[in-house]
Amino acid sequence: MKRTTLRKTGATGIAVLALSMGLVACGSDDSEDTSASDTTSSSAPATSDAPSEDTSASASASEDATSASTEPFGPSCNAIPANGKGSLEGMTSDPVATAASNNPLLKTLVSAVGAVPGLADTLNSAPALTVFAPTDDAFAKIPEADLNAVLADQTQLTAILSHHVVGERLDPTAVVGEHETLNGDQVTVDGDAEAGMTVDNGTANVICGNVQTANANVYVIDSVLMPTN
């Protein structure tokens, strides 16, 4: 009886030991699997929501281009009134002939336009224009007798004024080049907004460009242009 009990006890002990070792082994495998999973998870690269350098550069270039196409430029833009209907902001609300009439730098031009019946209404009602607008100082370069003679000759005056107008809106990028005027001849613009622009092979300098009105882009110039026909 004692031998039998001893054998049973020994067998039971071996079985318990084997079971214990199996549980330890399983526990070790689970721990290793969990550890491996944690390691894999921690080593996976994080996904970044930050925009790439290329995207940021593209957005910046787009903003610069938009700014360049909408902002006035030139050394004499500060001579335009800071406030009121004749200011850069105020002129945006009115069509071009009305906007020019509110600007104190363009009194002679406005008088010349007014000397041609219906021209102001034609300019105001046009859907889109680009106007090269000579200042009072530009007209003052013309001898008084010659200027008075031009103002009295509606045919010649209409040709001169029409040579200053293109029948579409041209921003600082698009305005560079050769364009047909309402007079049927060509006006040529060289340069750029940053370095400066000239009109008709250097006849005039753009002193404040890309001034916005309700229906036109205006380029204020320092000399009167003369048509070629």
Short mmCIF file of C-alpha atoms in Angstrom, two decimals:
data_model
loop_
_atom_site.label_atom_id
_atom_site.label_comp_id
_atom_site.label_asym_id
_atom_site.label_seq_id
_atom_site.Cartn_x
_atom_site.Cartn_y
_atom_site.Cartn_z
CA MET A 1 0.00 0.00 0.00
CA LYS A 2 2.75 2.43 0.81
CA ARG A 3 4.49 1.77 -2.54
CA THR A 4 1.31 2.38 -4.42
CA THR A 5 0.71 5.63 -2.58
CA LEU A 6 4.27 6.76 -3.22
CA ARG A 7 4.00 5.99 -6.92
CA LYS A 8 0.72 7.83 -7.18
CA THR A 9 2.14 10.75 -5.27
CA GLY A 10 5.25 10.82 -7.48
CA ALA A 11 3.20 10.61 -10.64
CA THR A 12 0.94 13.34 -9.46
CA GLY A 13 3.95 15.54 -8.65
CA ILE A 14 5.45 14.99 -12.09
CA ALA A 15 2.15 15.84 -13.74
CA VAL A 16 1.82 19.02 -11.70
CA LEU A 17 5.40 19.99 -12.51
CA ALA A 18 4.86 19.36 -16.21
CA LEU A 19 1.67 21.40 -16.17
CA SER A 20 3.41 24.22 -14.36
CA MET A 21 6.24 24.28 -16.86
CA GLY A 22 3.71 24.29 -19.71
CA LEU A 23 1.93 27.27 -18.20
CA VAL A 24 5.21 29.11 -17.74
CA ALA A 25 6.16 28.40 -21.35
CA CYS A 26 2.80 29.64 -22.60
CA GLY A 27 3.13 32.73 -20.47
CA SER A 28 6.59 33.34 -21.88
CA ASP A 29 5.33 32.96 -25.47
CA ASP A 30 2.47 35.38 -24.83
CA SER A 31 4.89 37.87 -23.32
CA GLU A 32 7.23 37.56 -26.28
CA ASP A 33 4.31 38.02 -28.73
CA THR A 34 3.10 41.08 -26.84
CA SER A 35 6.61 42.49 -26.70
CA ALA A 36 7.11 41.91 -30.43
CA SER A 37 3.79 43.56 -31.15
CA ASP A 38 4.73 46.55 -29.01
CA THR A 39 8.09 46.79 -30.73
CA THR A 40 6.48 46.68 -34.18
CA SER A 41 3.96 49.29 -33.15
CA SER A 42 6.57 51.63 -31.71
CA SER A 43 8.85 51.27 -34.73
CA ALA A 44 6.12 52.09 -37.30
CA PRO A 45 6.68 55.54 -38.78
CA ALA A 46 4.30 58.25 -37.64
CA THR A 47 2.08 59.80 -40.28
CA SER A 48 2.50 63.57 -40.43
CA ASP A 49 -0.34 65.93 -41.32
CA ALA A 50 2.09 68.82 -41.90
CA PRO A 51 2.13 70.13 -45.50
CA SER A 52 5.14 69.25 -47.60
CA GLU A 53 7.73 71.86 -48.54
CA ASP A 54 6.61 71.64 -52.17
CA THR A 55 2.99 72.34 -51.21
CA SER A 56 4.00 75.29 -49.03
CA ALA A 57 6.23 76.73 -51.76
CA SER A 58 3.45 76.33 -54.33
CA ALA A 59 0.95 78.08 -52.07
CA SER A 60 3.40 80.91 -51.42
CA ALA A 61 4.08 81.36 -55.14
CA SER A 62 0.35 81.43 -55.81
CA GLU A 63 -0.19 84.10 -53.16
CA ASP A 64 2.66 86.19 -54.61
CA ALA A 65 1.19 85.92 -58.08
CA THR A 66 -2.25 86.90 -56.86
CA SER A 67 -0.82 89.87 -54.97
CA ALA A 68 1.15 90.99 -58.02
CA SER A 69 -1.95 90.89 -60.21
CA THR A 70 -4.15 92.94 -57.86
CA GLU A 71 -1.90 95.48 -56.12
CA PRO A 72 -1.00 98.91 -57.54
CA PHE A 73 2.71 99.54 -58.09
CA GLY A 74 5.00 102.41 -59.02
CA PRO A 75 6.97 105.29 -57.51
CA SER A 76 4.10 107.80 -57.56
CA CYS A 77 1.28 105.73 -56.09
CA ASN A 78 1.81 107.65 -52.84
CA ALA A 79 0.83 110.85 -54.70
CA ILE A 80 -2.71 109.52 -55.11
CA PRO A 81 -5.00 110.62 -52.24
CA ALA A 82 -5.04 108.27 -49.29
CA ASN A 83 -8.77 108.65 -48.68
CA GLY A 84 -11.96 109.52 -50.51
CA LYS A 85 -13.36 108.69 -53.93
CA GLY A 86 -10.09 109.67 -55.65
CA SER A 87 -8.02 107.28 -53.53
CA LEU A 88 -6.81 103.88 -54.69
CA GLU A 89 -9.57 102.23 -52.68
CA GLY A 90 -12.23 104.78 -53.58
CA MET A 91 -11.66 104.45 -57.33
CA THR A 92 -12.57 100.77 -57.25
CA SER A 93 -16.24 101.62 -56.73
CA ASP A 94 -16.75 103.72 -59.89
CA PRO A 95 -16.38 103.09 -63.64
CA VAL A 96 -13.23 104.51 -65.13
CA ALA A 97 -14.32 107.96 -66.38
CA THR A 98 -16.09 108.71 -63.10
CA ALA A 99 -13.19 107.34 -61.04
CA ALA A 100 -10.72 109.52 -62.98
CA SER A 101 -12.86 112.61 -62.39
CA ASN A 102 -12.43 112.10 -58.65
CA ASN A 103 -8.62 111.89 -58.87
CA PRO A 104 -6.84 115.27 -58.54
CA LEU A 105 -3.87 114.08 -60.65
CA LEU A 106 -6.02 113.58 -63.76
CA LYS A 107 -7.93 116.87 -64.16
CA THR A 108 -6.62 117.69 -67.65
CA LEU A 109 -7.34 114.17 -68.88
CA VAL A 110 -10.89 114.41 -67.56
CA SER A 111 -11.34 117.77 -69.31
CA ALA A 112 -10.08 116.27 -72.57
CA VAL A 113 -12.47 113.32 -72.30
CA GLY A 114 -15.31 115.73 -71.55
CA ALA A 115 -14.52 117.68 -74.73
CA VAL A 116 -15.55 114.66 -76.85
CA PRO A 117 -19.33 114.21 -76.67
CA GLY A 118 -20.35 110.79 -75.35
CA LEU A 119 -16.80 109.56 -74.71
CA ALA A 120 -17.13 109.51 -70.92
CA ASP A 121 -20.34 107.47 -71.17
CA THR A 122 -18.68 105.09 -73.62
CA LEU A 123 -15.79 104.52 -71.22
CA ASN A 124 -18.07 104.10 -68.22
CA SER A 125 -20.34 101.59 -69.94
CA ALA A 126 -17.57 99.40 -71.37
CA PRO A 127 -17.37 96.00 -69.62
CA ALA A 128 -13.57 95.89 -69.44
CA LEU A 129 -10.78 98.32 -70.33
CA THR A 130 -7.14 99.13 -69.74
CA VAL A 131 -6.44 102.86 -69.66
CA PHE A 132 -3.08 104.61 -69.84
CA ALA A 133 -3.87 107.84 -68.01
CA PRO A 134 -1.53 110.84 -68.43
CA THR A 135 -1.26 113.08 -65.38
CA ASP A 136 -1.72 116.85 -65.42
CA ASP A 137 2.08 117.16 -65.46
CA ALA A 138 2.17 114.95 -68.56
CA PHE A 139 -0.17 117.31 -70.41
CA ALA A 140 1.86 120.28 -69.15
CA LYS A 141 4.82 119.02 -71.21
CA ILE A 142 2.88 119.90 -74.37
CA PRO A 143 3.23 123.57 -75.38
CA GLU A 144 0.05 125.40 -74.41
CA ALA A 145 -0.77 126.52 -77.94
CA ASP A 146 -0.42 122.96 -79.24
CA LEU A 147 -2.53 121.55 -76.42
CA ASN A 148 -5.29 124.09 -77.01
CA ALA A 149 -5.25 123.27 -80.72
CA VAL A 150 -5.65 119.55 -79.97
CA LEU A 151 -8.47 120.16 -77.50
CA ALA A 152 -10.28 122.17 -80.17
CA ASP A 153 -9.93 119.45 -82.82
CA GLN A 154 -12.32 116.65 -81.86
CA THR A 155 -11.10 114.26 -84.54
CA GLN A 156 -7.48 114.52 -83.47
CA LEU A 157 -8.40 114.56 -79.78
CA THR A 158 -10.54 111.43 -80.13
CA ALA A 159 -7.67 109.63 -81.87
CA ILE A 160 -5.20 110.62 -79.14
CA LEU A 161 -7.49 109.62 -76.28
CA SER A 162 -8.50 106.34 -77.97
CA HIS A 163 -4.81 105.46 -78.37
CA HIS A 164 -4.63 105.40 -74.56
CA VAL A 165 -7.33 102.71 -74.20
CA VAL A 166 -7.27 98.93 -74.77
CA GLY A 167 -10.56 97.03 -74.88
CA GLU A 168 -9.78 94.50 -72.16
CA ARG A 169 -8.50 94.43 -68.59
CA LEU A 170 -4.78 93.73 -68.43
CA ASP A 171 -3.00 93.03 -65.14
CA PRO A 172 0.74 93.78 -64.74
CA THR A 173 1.73 90.46 -66.27
CA ALA A 174 -0.68 90.56 -69.21
CA VAL A 175 -0.12 94.23 -70.03
CA VAL A 176 3.48 93.68 -71.13
CA GLY A 177 3.63 93.37 -74.90
CA GLU A 178 1.78 94.86 -77.86
CA HIS A 179 -1.97 95.54 -77.77
CA GLU A 180 -4.53 96.99 -80.14
CA THR A 181 -6.05 100.25 -78.91
CA LEU A 182 -9.55 101.62 -79.45
CA ASN A 183 -7.95 103.86 -82.07
CA GLY A 184 -7.10 100.77 -84.12
CA ASP A 185 -3.34 101.11 -83.77
CA GLN A 186 -0.89 99.49 -81.37
CA VAL A 187 0.41 100.40 -77.93
CA THR A 188 3.50 98.64 -76.58
CA VAL A 189 4.44 98.07 -72.93
CA ASP A 190 7.88 96.95 -71.76
CA GLY A 191 9.30 96.03 -68.34
CA ASP A 192 7.55 94.70 -65.27
CA ALA A 193 5.99 95.82 -62.01
CA GLU A 194 9.18 95.34 -60.01
CA ALA A 195 11.73 96.97 -62.33
CA GLY A 196 9.37 99.53 -63.84
CA MET A 197 7.34 99.82 -67.05
CA THR A 198 7.54 102.04 -70.09
CA VAL A 199 4.95 102.61 -72.81
CA ASP A 200 5.42 103.08 -76.56
CA ASN A 201 9.16 102.45 -76.62
CA GLY A 202 9.95 104.66 -73.65
CA THR A 203 7.66 107.55 -74.60
CA ALA A 204 6.09 107.37 -71.14
CA ASN A 205 6.86 105.76 -67.78
CA VAL A 206 4.23 104.03 -65.69
CA ILE A 207 4.37 105.94 -62.40
CA CYS A 208 1.45 104.16 -60.73
CA GLY A 209 0.20 101.01 -62.40
CA ASN A 210 -2.66 98.57 -61.96
CA VAL A 211 -5.00 101.08 -60.32
CA GLN A 212 -8.38 99.38 -60.15
CA THR A 213 -11.72 100.91 -61.09
CA ALA A 214 -15.05 99.14 -61.41
CA ASN A 215 -14.44 98.30 -65.07
CA ALA A 216 -10.79 99.05 -65.83
CA ASN A 217 -7.14 98.65 -64.92
CA VAL A 218 -5.52 102.09 -65.03
CA TYR A 219 -1.82 102.75 -65.60
CA VAL A 220 -0.97 106.35 -64.70
CA ILE A 221 1.80 107.65 -67.00
CA ASP A 222 4.07 110.69 -67.08
CA SER A 223 3.73 111.63 -70.78
CA VAL A 224 0.96 111.83 -73.35
CA LEU A 225 1.07 109.09 -75.99
CA MET A 226 0.63 109.92 -79.67
CA PRO A 227 -1.15 107.59 -82.10
CA THR A 228 0.67 106.19 -85.10
CA ASN A 229 -2.24 106.74 -87.48
#
